[in-house]
Amino acid sequence: MHKKTTIIIVVAALCFFFSTKAQHTKLTGQVNTSLDNKSLPGASIRIRSTHISSYTNQDGRFILSTTENSGTIVISHVGYKTKELSWNSTNTIFKISLEEDNSELKEVEINAGYYTVKNKLRTGSISRVNSETISSQPVSNPLAALIGRVPGLEVTQQTGIPGGGFGIQIRGVNSITSGSQPLYLIDGVPFGSHSLASSLSNSITPQSSPFNSLSPSDIESIEILKDADATAIYGSRGANGVILITTKKGKSGRTTTEFNYYHGIGKVSRKMDLLNTSQYLIMRNEAFKNDVRIPTTVSAPDLLVWDQQKSTDWQNILIGGTAINNNMQGSLSGGNGQISFSIRGVYGEEGTVFPGEFKESKGSGALNLNYQSIDSKFKTNFSTQYAVNSNNLFSYDLTSIALTTPPNSPDFLDTEGKLVFTPSLSNPYQDLYRKYNAGTRNLIGNLNISYQLLPQLMVKLTGGYTKTERNEIRTLPSTTIGPTSSSVPSADFGTNSSDSWIAEPQVNYQNKIGKSTFSALLGSSFQQSIRKSQLINASGYQNDQLLENIQAATNLKLSNSDYFNYRYQAIFGRLNYNLSDTYLLNFTMRRDGSSRFGKDRQFANFYALGAAWIFSNEDFIKQKLPFLSFGKLRASYGTTGNDQIGDYQFLELWKSTASPYGGTSGLYPVRIANPNYAWEISRKLETGIELGLIKDRIRLSVAFYQNRSSNQLVGYSLPPSSGAISVQSNLPALVENRGLEFEISTTNIQSGEFKWESTLNLTLPRNKLLAYPDIEKSAYASTYTIGKSLQTPMLFHLTGVDPKTGIYLFQDLDQNGKGATFPTDLLAIYDLNKKAYGGIGNTFSYKGFQLDVFLQFTRQLGTNYMKGFVSPGLLSNQPEVVQSRWQNEGSSSTIQKFSSQAGSEASRAYLLNGDHKISDASYLRLKNVSLSYYLSRKILEKIKLQNVKIYFQGQNLFTITKYRGLDPENQNTGSLPPLSIYSFGIQLTL
Amino acid sequence: MKLIIQLKTLPIILCILHSSCKKFINIDPPNTQILSNLVFTSDATATAAVTGIYSRLAGSEREGFASGGLSSITYLTALSSDELISYSTSNDFYKNAINPNNTTLVNALWQEPYNCIYSANLVLEGLDKYQGVSPAVKRQLQGEVKFIRAFCYFHLLNLFENIPLHLSTDFRINSVSPAAPKAEVYDQITEDLKQSVTLLTGNYSPKAEVIRANQWAAMALLARVYLYTSQWQKAEQTATSIIESGYYSLSTDLNSVFLKNSIEAIWQLKPIDPLYNTNEGKYFRLQNSPLSTGAAALNSALVLDFDSKDKRRRLWIDSISISGQKFYFSSKYKISGGHQEPLVEYSMILRLAEQYLIRAEARAMQGNSYGAKADLNQVRHRSALPELTTDSQTEILQAITTERRHELFMEWGQRWYDLKRLQLTDQILTPAKPQDWQSSDALYPIPQKELSNNHNLKQNTGYQ
């Protein structure tokens, strides 16, 4: 029995073997590029009319087996023109050269999130920043590379300290108080944009950006989705725009190894001109004289105790250092037609300009794997990235101390390096010794599986996971506590983590009938994000050395412990109709449910319709306007939402008190709950025109947008007596953002090996509060004004300096004779929104050289230095401009008289919320210069390398501005301005 | 054709997805927090909700009106009256020029007591709405929060006078409430305290802690309310019940009055910062020259007002000398803290000596000079002062006012409130602060933040 079966199997197997063997034809060949006749790995070879296909190997060779005797083979490769060759039993060995296809390469595919679209055929408003633009800038946070590059996108660097945050806004602020952050996705996985930093880092790195853990060199492209057509498919979270980050993927072809290293130095980009000691002493003496006060050693140590000759510009000492940056990257990528991979690693260090050894260092590794079955029906892509960031900074930014410390103040350190405490002065070095450490670990993984069920139908599943963890320690050693302080040595330990996952099953349908192409997409999204945070204050230490050891503390206080669960579910779809690549219609929708809303308010629908007409494809246009190489009109309208509010706002919750009372822990109500608030809705309208002239040598696009947000979700201000200062609620306010966006790119000169290209982008935004019924009775009566922008503060209007008293005079609107009276004398005059912003770029290339120069500009009003300074005359340094102050009766000046008392009339006038603190903050900044040289082929062949690039990059090289203060971008005298960075680097491709 | 099949199945798929996703996005409350309906279903959690209010009073969220620190009623009203001299160049309270936007005013004196009132109202509503708390505990908690509510309103009323009276947690009502008449607020305070007296028990071991309100605490505050509202007979009766309860007696040693579980303590708050004893000790005891720190020192006029034989002058007032200049400070609390001393002092809120003085005044007002003198002499006796012998009602009343000034200085705004209720503010403070004092300064301004968000409230005179 057993024997019999074995024999049968063997015979059957043999029969099968011989029968197949007998009918086999073997096709072999070699594929080369036509340009330089080099072997081309990863080209696809398919026998037409069968499913048999293969790919070329590393040497460009292929082998195919078939049972047929003749037919046609199709050879294709991305970026090359597809070739077809016939074969028969005598002709089975091929030598093929593929011609490069520039047209296809130029046809940029735009990532629209759930689908991709050819740039020319898109109906929505999507801007793209590619890896070249990002890598030409020596920045460590990818968001920094976006400054000035994209119309409609405002990026503000908040500090020059490594690890600091960025303010990001797409097309203005839509929401009165809810978040205006765009939605970020990295390879389709939502990335929490809210800072994980605890309150410990508020001063040193405000709003520390989670994107710091992302290496700019890992990014292939960043797409910015702006209008309803592009963002409605993201429904409730699309109101503030969507930023899609695509990481680098493996490419089939020759295995390449790449190394990149750069070294950079950074200096503070702008300093203020401050008083020197003789000017400062004149100010102080005059201040005392004005107040008819006699200086004492307590009220004026600077006049009576300190050195009268010593003159120090503390900016040079405290923020005048040189930051050293080092960055190394390595990558390996390659693969054949079926499998491709990419492995990348980055290590970088960024220093600071403060005295001492402070730096942020980060390392990251990334892996990407791509597989597709031979018949290309089954595809899968896996990518993962792990990044570790750590910084050893200190607790407080020294910038404001550097600006305000009197120039003759005694040194802060004695000869042994110990802190010297001077009465009535805070010692900035005490902050340097108060260590602040932060470490962030970030894991991102995503998996993408798709299967082509039918020629028209594809099913797809994408899933992703991100985990971010941040640990912080801040110490307060006893050596840094001044003799008059009642503080005790302590340490704070902060732990924050966020865990989120997403799963999105999708069905894609595409069918071409005649000249019409229908595409449809239906998908569903499940997401969860859990955030946890904990802050422990430890004290009762015996020894400063043990501060970082929580076990050495005898007294622990749990200052904060939070847990947030956010769940999100959606169904989304897209219907697209394309007639002859000329008439395009695009309908997108999404139904969203969010756990942030109370029962029966969780779901909302969002939709958008977009249309485009590529009129340059029309025959009559081709005849009448032959210089027009491309022309498109597009328009879209739709709704999106915003759910950037806190979790659990509808639940009446109690939380444990930080300190127990009488030995037992208490509970307190977290907030006033409101179960009734619902979704905020933004209606977006956009029209645009895109033109290409003279064979696309001039490309121009203009877009007009108008976004209106209603049913505003706000933390509605309550009178404090009601038990809380705000409650989550909807407001009847209607906010409008409208604007014009221009983008021009030209190829100015292209002759021989010299090429000059230019780009310009310009945004003219406008923000307006259109309506707010009964605003005068609301909590916002003295904050917002109907018809003005949300960034128009209500301030007292300065009319000048009283020539009699030398004190600021404010307009007495209510004519009650009391000067500035709250709120009846408030005026909303100055709109602090940007009036215009954009960038101008020029690229020159000649032989191996390439030079990029990028200028960024902004026209705006802003808050000047006076917001961060005290009234001139007090024990604090001032900018040189205060010297033109009012001096005696009858003299006229724009600067009021000096006063030595904090409570004096002059000091109080200075501190008033008046428009003397508003002034022009427009600037033009040489944002980036990048010069690179590629070694010529001849040399490369000698040294046996594929490519060598040597480069210089400069960031924030100079700024032209009339701004009165430190930096017109962050407008904050308490924050370090962005650094000017000069870096040199080399990139090798093996 | 295939497309049609796809479209037909679409609604079915959507239906399945929809019902499952409703479940998906219904989340549990965070594991660090607890929902109201669970708080009020067990004795332990309901009690914790009330403990939370005491914690807040003691300053767990921020150092507020009851914390005894620099934002407390004790400190701020001492600046506004004639107890403290501030060495800061700009102290609104000391200059009697309080800005309605002053953050201490808004946060510590207004928002903190109202937050406690909100919590108290929430506890009362929760205890009514949910079942599960045992009857005894429920009575106890209701009594405590009614006491706390009355306590907060008492101080708000005496600081600001024109205040909204919130008895529920509904923000839609509370955010548009007009100011309640003074008499109505006093009626509510009296009602709350009377109920507390019946709901709470009074029997406790005199050696036990009195860090939560009991029947006697409610009665002590009630006696004070009767005094402030000139209900002399009731004031006398109520004070008598406490004095004769047998639980309290005047401590003979002045140094032990403010210790924890002091024999005369009716209600104390236990400090919550383990590195310190009381905030009064931490902040009132001067360690450095107020000239350089901008701190406040005890007004030397008050120091000089003490009889030289008065033991309180020696034991309750201390001083430091810096470059020949002497700065006085209250040394009722002895420990400044920061060095992990054992916890020996609690912050005193209600104590027996005040009850003697309340009864003395109530008796004097009713013409009972003998009884009044007897009570007054109880207090004078332990300070080694001679007995008061006069029979003149005016002189006895004057002596009581002086005695209150000496006994209760730097305690819970007693001096400030006395000046106001006896209509002495102008008479005393105009000469004491000739540059700063105006009659309208007797009321603090309603915080601007409150007015901006509730247009039915009006600012107090003098601050418009």
mmCIF file of N, CA and C in Angstrom, chain B residues 79-160:
data_model
loop_
_atom_site.group_PDB
_atom_site.id
_atom_site.type_symbol
_atom_site.label_atom_id
_atom_site.label_comp_id
_atom_site.label_asym_id
_atom_site.label_seq_id
_atom_site.Cartn_x
_atom_site.Cartn_y
_atom_site.Cartn_z
ATOM 1 N N LEU B 79 -2.597 94.417 55.374
ATOM 2 C CA LEU B 79 -1.983 95.504 54.609
ATOM 3 C C LEU B 79 -2.972 96.638 54.411
ATOM 4 N N SER B 80 -4.217 96.277 54.110
ATOM 5 C CA SER B 80 -5.223 97.306 53.838
ATOM 6 C C SER B 80 -5.584 98.077 55.093
ATOM 7 N N SER B 81 -5.492 97.419 56.248
ATOM 8 C CA SER B 81 -5.838 98.130 57.480
ATOM 9 C C SER B 81 -4.560 98.719 58.074
ATOM 10 N N ASP B 82 -4.444 98.718 59.389
ATOM 11 C CA ASP B 82 -3.289 99.384 60.009
ATOM 12 C C ASP B 82 -2.371 98.399 60.722
ATOM 13 N N GLU B 83 -2.362 97.136 60.248
ATOM 14 C CA GLU B 83 -1.542 96.149 60.943
ATOM 15 C C GLU B 83 -0.143 95.993 60.366
ATOM 16 N N LEU B 84 -0.026 96.145 59.023
ATOM 17 C CA LEU B 84 1.266 95.920 58.376
ATOM 18 C C LEU B 84 1.738 97.172 57.641
ATOM 19 N N ILE B 85 3.062 97.280 57.526
ATOM 20 C CA ILE B 85 3.683 98.308 56.692
ATOM 21 C C ILE B 85 4.400 97.563 55.573
ATOM 22 N N SER B 86 4.066 97.887 54.345
ATOM 23 C CA SER B 86 4.716 97.186 53.231
ATOM 24 C C SER B 86 5.938 97.965 52.775
ATOM 25 N N TYR B 87 7.005 97.255 52.497
ATOM 26 C CA TYR B 87 8.219 97.891 51.990
ATOM 27 C C TYR B 87 8.381 97.691 50.501
ATOM 28 N N SER B 88 7.346 97.195 49.874
ATOM 29 C CA SER B 88 7.377 97.062 48.425
ATOM 30 C C SER B 88 6.970 98.405 47.833
ATOM 31 N N THR B 89 7.545 98.748 46.669
ATOM 32 C CA THR B 89 7.223 100.050 46.086
ATOM 33 C C THR B 89 5.826 100.053 45.472
ATOM 34 N N SER B 90 5.291 98.888 45.207
ATOM 35 C CA SER B 90 3.971 98.871 44.586
ATOM 36 C C SER B 90 3.138 97.747 45.174
ATOM 37 N N ASN B 91 2.452 98.049 46.245
ATOM 38 C CA ASN B 91 1.554 97.058 46.789
ATOM 39 C C ASN B 91 0.149 97.649 46.827
ATOM 40 N N ASP B 92 -0.672 97.173 45.883
ATOM 41 C CA ASP B 92 -2.031 97.695 45.745
ATOM 42 C C ASP B 92 -2.810 97.648 47.052
ATOM 43 N N PHE B 93 -2.640 96.552 47.786
ATOM 44 C CA PHE B 93 -3.443 96.371 48.990
ATOM 45 C C PHE B 93 -3.008 97.354 50.072
ATOM 46 N N TYR B 94 -1.697 97.530 50.178
ATOM 47 C CA TYR B 94 -1.182 98.450 51.177
ATOM 48 C C TYR B 94 -1.543 99.896 50.840
ATOM 49 N N LYS B 95 -1.503 100.202 49.543
ATOM 50 C CA LYS B 95 -1.797 101.574 49.116
ATOM 51 C C LYS B 95 -3.298 101.835 49.052
ATOM 52 N N ASN B 96 -4.097 100.841 49.370
ATOM 53 C CA ASN B 96 -5.549 100.955 49.245
ATOM 54 C C ASN B 96 -5.945 101.430 47.848
ATOM 55 N N ALA B 97 -5.237 100.946 46.857
ATOM 56 C CA ALA B 97 -5.536 101.306 45.464
ATOM 57 C C ALA B 97 -5.499 100.013 44.659
ATOM 58 N N ILE B 98 -6.495 99.175 44.909
ATOM 59 C CA ILE B 98 -6.468 97.861 44.285
ATOM 60 C C ILE B 98 -7.025 97.936 42.877
ATOM 61 N N ASN B 99 -6.227 97.439 41.937
ATOM 62 C CA ASN B 99 -6.664 97.371 40.560
ATOM 63 C C ASN B 99 -7.622 96.183 40.407
ATOM 64 N N PRO B 100 -8.770 96.391 39.760
ATOM 65 C CA PRO B 100 -9.709 95.267 39.587
ATOM 66 C C PRO B 100 -9.107 94.102 38.804
ATOM 67 N N ASN B 101 -7.935 94.329 38.176
ATOM 68 C CA ASN B 101 -7.273 93.237 37.471
ATOM 69 C C ASN B 101 -6.169 92.598 38.297
ATOM 70 N N ASN B 102 -5.972 93.079 39.517
ATOM 71 C CA ASN B 102 -4.922 92.527 40.376
ATOM 72 C C ASN B 102 -5.082 91.011 40.487
ATOM 73 N N THR B 103 -4.025 90.278 40.112
ATOM 74 C CA THR B 103 -4.175 88.823 40.028
ATOM 75 C C THR B 103 -4.411 88.175 41.383
ATOM 76 N N THR B 104 -3.807 88.752 42.437
ATOM 77 C CA THR B 104 -4.046 88.188 43.770
ATOM 78 C C THR B 104 -5.511 88.354 44.156
ATOM 79 N N LEU B 105 -6.020 89.535 43.857
ATOM 80 C CA LEU B 105 -7.429 89.789 44.145
ATOM 81 C C LEU B 105 -8.299 88.784 43.404
ATOM 82 N N VAL B 106 -8.046 88.657 42.085
ATOM 83 C CA VAL B 106 -8.893 87.806 41.249
ATOM 84 C C VAL B 106 -8.768 86.346 41.673
ATOM 85 N N ASN B 107 -7.528 85.883 41.782
ATOM 86 C CA ASN B 107 -7.343 84.455 42.014
ATOM 87 C C ASN B 107 -7.563 84.055 43.460
ATOM 88 N N ALA B 108 -6.865 84.730 44.353
ATOM 89 C CA ALA B 108 -6.849 84.256 45.731
ATOM 90 C C ALA B 108 -8.099 84.650 46.499
ATOM 91 N N LEU B 109 -8.542 85.907 46.320
ATOM 92 C CA LEU B 109 -9.633 86.384 47.165
ATOM 93 C C LEU B 109 -11.004 86.151 46.554
ATOM 94 N N TRP B 110 -11.077 86.002 45.233
ATOM 95 C CA TRP B 110 -12.371 85.844 44.591
ATOM 96 C C TRP B 110 -12.567 84.418 44.084
ATOM 97 N N GLN B 111 -11.640 83.999 43.232
ATOM 98 C CA GLN B 111 -11.845 82.712 42.573
ATOM 99 C C GLN B 111 -11.736 81.538 43.540
ATOM 100 N N GLU B 112 -10.772 81.596 44.453
ATOM 101 C CA GLU B 112 -10.589 80.470 45.373
ATOM 102 C C GLU B 112 -11.835 80.223 46.232
ATOM 103 N N PRO B 113 -12.361 81.242 46.941
ATOM 104 C CA PRO B 113 -13.566 80.946 47.723
ATOM 105 C C PRO B 113 -14.731 80.501 46.840
ATOM 106 N N TYR B 114 -14.875 81.088 45.661
ATOM 107 C CA TYR B 114 -15.973 80.666 44.796
ATOM 108 C C TYR B 114 -15.763 79.248 44.267
ATOM 109 N N ASN B 115 -14.500 78.874 44.056
ATOM 110 C CA ASN B 115 -14.249 77.485 43.666
ATOM 111 C C ASN B 115 -14.687 76.523 44.760
ATOM 112 N N CYS B 116 -14.412 76.912 46.009
ATOM 113 C CA CYS B 116 -14.833 76.064 47.126
ATOM 114 C C CYS B 116 -16.353 76.009 47.197
ATOM 115 N N ILE B 117 -16.996 77.147 46.908
ATOM 116 C CA ILE B 117 -18.456 77.179 46.910
ATOM 117 C C ILE B 117 -18.994 76.277 45.802
ATOM 118 N N TYR B 118 -18.345 76.331 44.623
ATOM 119 C CA TYR B 118 -18.773 75.463 43.522
ATOM 120 C C TYR B 118 -18.670 73.995 43.933
ATOM 121 N N SER B 119 -17.528 73.638 44.522
ATOM 122 C CA SER B 119 -17.355 72.244 44.958
ATOM 123 C C SER B 119 -18.391 71.867 46.008
ATOM 124 N N ALA B 120 -18.649 72.798 46.919
ATOM 125 C CA ALA B 120 -19.629 72.519 47.973
ATOM 126 C C ALA B 120 -21.005 72.284 47.354
ATOM 127 N N ASN B 121 -21.381 73.145 46.393
ATOM 128 C CA ASN B 121 -22.672 72.969 45.722
ATOM 129 C C ASN B 121 -22.727 71.649 44.964
ATOM 130 N N LEU B 122 -21.600 71.296 44.345
ATOM 131 C CA LEU B 122 -21.549 70.052 43.573
ATOM 132 C C LEU B 122 -21.708 68.845 44.506
ATOM 133 N N VAL B 123 -21.105 68.938 45.676
ATOM 134 C CA VAL B 123 -21.227 67.839 46.639
ATOM 135 C C VAL B 123 -22.680 67.732 47.107
ATOM 136 N N LEU B 124 -23.296 68.893 47.414
ATOM 137 C CA LEU B 124 -24.698 68.869 47.868
ATOM 138 C C LEU B 124 -25.591 68.269 46.796
ATOM 139 N N GLU B 125 -25.359 68.662 45.515
ATOM 140 C CA GLU B 125 -26.172 68.125 44.419
ATOM 141 C C GLU B 125 -25.918 66.638 44.226
ATOM 142 N N GLY B 126 -24.655 66.270 44.311
ATOM 143 C CA GLY B 126 -24.288 64.866 44.107
ATOM 144 C C GLY B 126 -24.875 63.966 45.185
ATOM 145 N N LEU B 127 -24.862 64.455 46.420
ATOM 146 C CA LEU B 127 -25.397 63.649 47.517
ATOM 147 C C LEU B 127 -26.907 63.474 47.376
ATOM 148 N N ASP B 128 -27.557 64.469 46.765
ATOM 149 C CA ASP B 128 -28.997 64.358 46.534
ATOM 150 C C ASP B 128 -29.307 63.450 45.359
ATOM 151 N N LYS B 129 -28.484 63.565 44.311
ATOM 152 C CA LYS B 129 -28.780 62.917 43.035
ATOM 153 C C LYS B 129 -28.467 61.424 43.072
ATOM 154 N N TYR B 130 -27.375 61.051 43.682
ATOM 155 C CA TYR B 130 -26.945 59.657 43.636
ATOM 156 C C TYR B 130 -27.168 58.978 44.983
ATOM 157 N N GLN B 131 -27.356 57.690 44.927
ATOM 158 C CA GLN B 131 -27.594 56.930 46.145
ATOM 159 C C GLN B 131 -26.356 56.101 46.469
ATOM 160 N N GLY B 132 -26.186 55.751 47.695
ATOM 161 C CA GLY B 132 -25.094 54.851 48.031
ATOM 162 C C GLY B 132 -24.273 55.305 49.222
ATOM 163 N N VAL B 133 -24.358 56.582 49.547
ATOM 164 C CA VAL B 133 -23.630 57.067 50.716
ATOM 165 C C VAL B 133 -24.491 56.785 51.943
ATOM 166 N N SER B 134 -23.890 56.257 53.000
ATOM 167 C CA SER B 134 -24.663 55.902 54.190
ATOM 168 C C SER B 134 -25.242 57.165 54.830
ATOM 169 N N PRO B 135 -26.421 57.059 55.458
ATOM 170 C CA PRO B 135 -27.101 58.250 55.995
ATOM 171 C C PRO B 135 -26.230 59.057 56.940
ATOM 172 N N ALA B 136 -25.468 58.387 57.786
ATOM 173 C CA ALA B 136 -24.660 59.119 58.760
ATOM 174 C C ALA B 136 -23.596 59.950 58.054
ATOM 175 N N VAL B 137 -22.910 59.308 57.104
ATOM 176 C CA VAL B 137 -21.857 60.026 56.380
ATOM 177 C C VAL B 137 -22.457 61.162 55.559
ATOM 178 N N LYS B 138 -23.626 60.896 54.985
ATOM 179 C CA LYS B 138 -24.285 61.916 54.174
ATOM 180 C C LYS B 138 -24.582 63.166 55.015
ATOM 181 N N ARG B 139 -25.129 62.961 56.215
ATOM 182 C CA ARG B 139 -25.416 64.089 57.109
ATOM 183 C C ARG B 139 -24.149 64.846 57.453
ATOM 184 N N GLN B 140 -23.117 64.081 57.755
ATOM 185 C CA GLN B 140 -21.822 64.660 58.118
ATOM 186 C C GLN B 140 -21.292 65.545 56.968
ATOM 187 N N LEU B 141 -21.329 64.991 55.755
ATOM 188 C CA LEU B 141 -20.764 65.718 54.610
ATOM 189 C C LEU B 141 -21.613 66.939 54.263
ATOM 190 N N GLN B 142 -22.929 66.764 54.307
ATOM 191 C CA GLN B 142 -23.800 67.914 54.040
ATOM 192 C C GLN B 142 -23.516 69.028 55.041
ATOM 193 N N GLY B 143 -23.359 68.646 56.292
ATOM 194 C CA GLY B 143 -23.070 69.633 57.330
ATOM 195 C C GLY B 143 -21.752 70.337 57.069
ATOM 196 N N GLU B 144 -20.738 69.567 56.683
ATOM 197 C CA GLU B 144 -19.415 70.174 56.447
ATOM 198 C C GLU B 144 -19.435 71.141 55.276
ATOM 199 N N VAL B 145 -20.051 70.718 54.153
ATOM 200 C CA VAL B 145 -19.986 71.615 52.981
ATOM 201 C C VAL B 145 -20.878 72.835 53.161
ATOM 202 N N LYS B 146 -21.969 72.685 53.907
ATOM 203 C CA LYS B 146 -22.774 73.879 54.178
ATOM 204 C C LYS B 146 -21.977 74.863 55.035
ATOM 205 N N PHE B 147 -21.234 74.301 55.965
ATOM 206 C CA PHE B 147 -20.372 75.160 56.775
ATOM 207 C C PHE B 147 -19.345 75.867 55.883
ATOM 208 N N ILE B 148 -18.713 75.087 54.995
ATOM 209 C CA ILE B 148 -17.673 75.681 54.131
ATOM 210 C C ILE B 148 -18.279 76.758 53.234
ATOM 211 N N ARG B 149 -19.480 76.469 52.708
ATOM 212 C CA ARG B 149 -20.138 77.453 51.853
ATOM 213 C C ARG B 149 -20.393 78.742 52.635
ATOM 214 N N ALA B 150 -20.900 78.597 53.870
ATOM 215 C CA ALA B 150 -21.186 79.777 54.688
ATOM 216 C C ALA B 150 -19.900 80.536 55.006
ATOM 217 N N PHE B 151 -18.845 79.773 55.304
ATOM 218 C CA PHE B 151 -17.546 80.357 55.633
ATOM 219 C C PHE B 151 -17.030 81.202 54.470
ATOM 220 N N CYS B 152 -17.120 80.642 53.243
ATOM 221 C CA CYS B 152 -16.637 81.375 52.065
ATOM 222 C C CYS B 152 -17.487 82.616 51.809
ATOM 223 N N TYR B 153 -18.808 82.451 51.886
ATOM 224 C CA TYR B 153 -19.666 83.618 51.651
ATOM 225 C C TYR B 153 -19.453 84.700 52.702
ATOM 226 N N PHE B 154 -19.197 84.284 53.958
ATOM 227 C CA PHE B 154 -18.963 85.262 55.008
ATOM 228 C C PHE B 154 -17.792 86.174 54.623
ATOM 229 N N HIS B 155 -16.716 85.562 54.151
ATOM 230 C CA HIS B 155 -15.542 86.375 53.824
ATOM 231 C C HIS B 155 -15.734 87.174 52.545
ATOM 232 N N LEU B 156 -16.366 86.542 51.535
ATOM 233 C CA LEU B 156 -16.620 87.287 50.293
ATOM 234 C C LEU B 156 -17.473 88.518 50.579
ATOM 235 N N LEU B 157 -18.489 88.323 51.403
ATOM 236 C CA LEU B 157 -19.409 89.410 51.711
ATOM 237 C C LEU B 157 -18.675 90.545 52.426
ATOM 238 N N ASN B 158 -17.811 90.187 53.368
ATOM 239 C CA ASN B 158 -17.129 91.228 54.131
ATOM 240 C C ASN B 158 -16.004 91.904 53.362
ATOM 241 N N LEU B 159 -15.499 91.228 52.326
ATOM 242 C CA LEU B 159 -14.457 91.854 51.517
ATOM 243 C C LEU B 159 -15.062 92.694 50.400
ATOM 244 N N PHE B 160 -16.080 92.126 49.737
ATOM 245 C CA PHE B 160 -16.584 92.759 48.503
ATOM 246 C C PHE B 160 -17.997 93.326 48.623
#
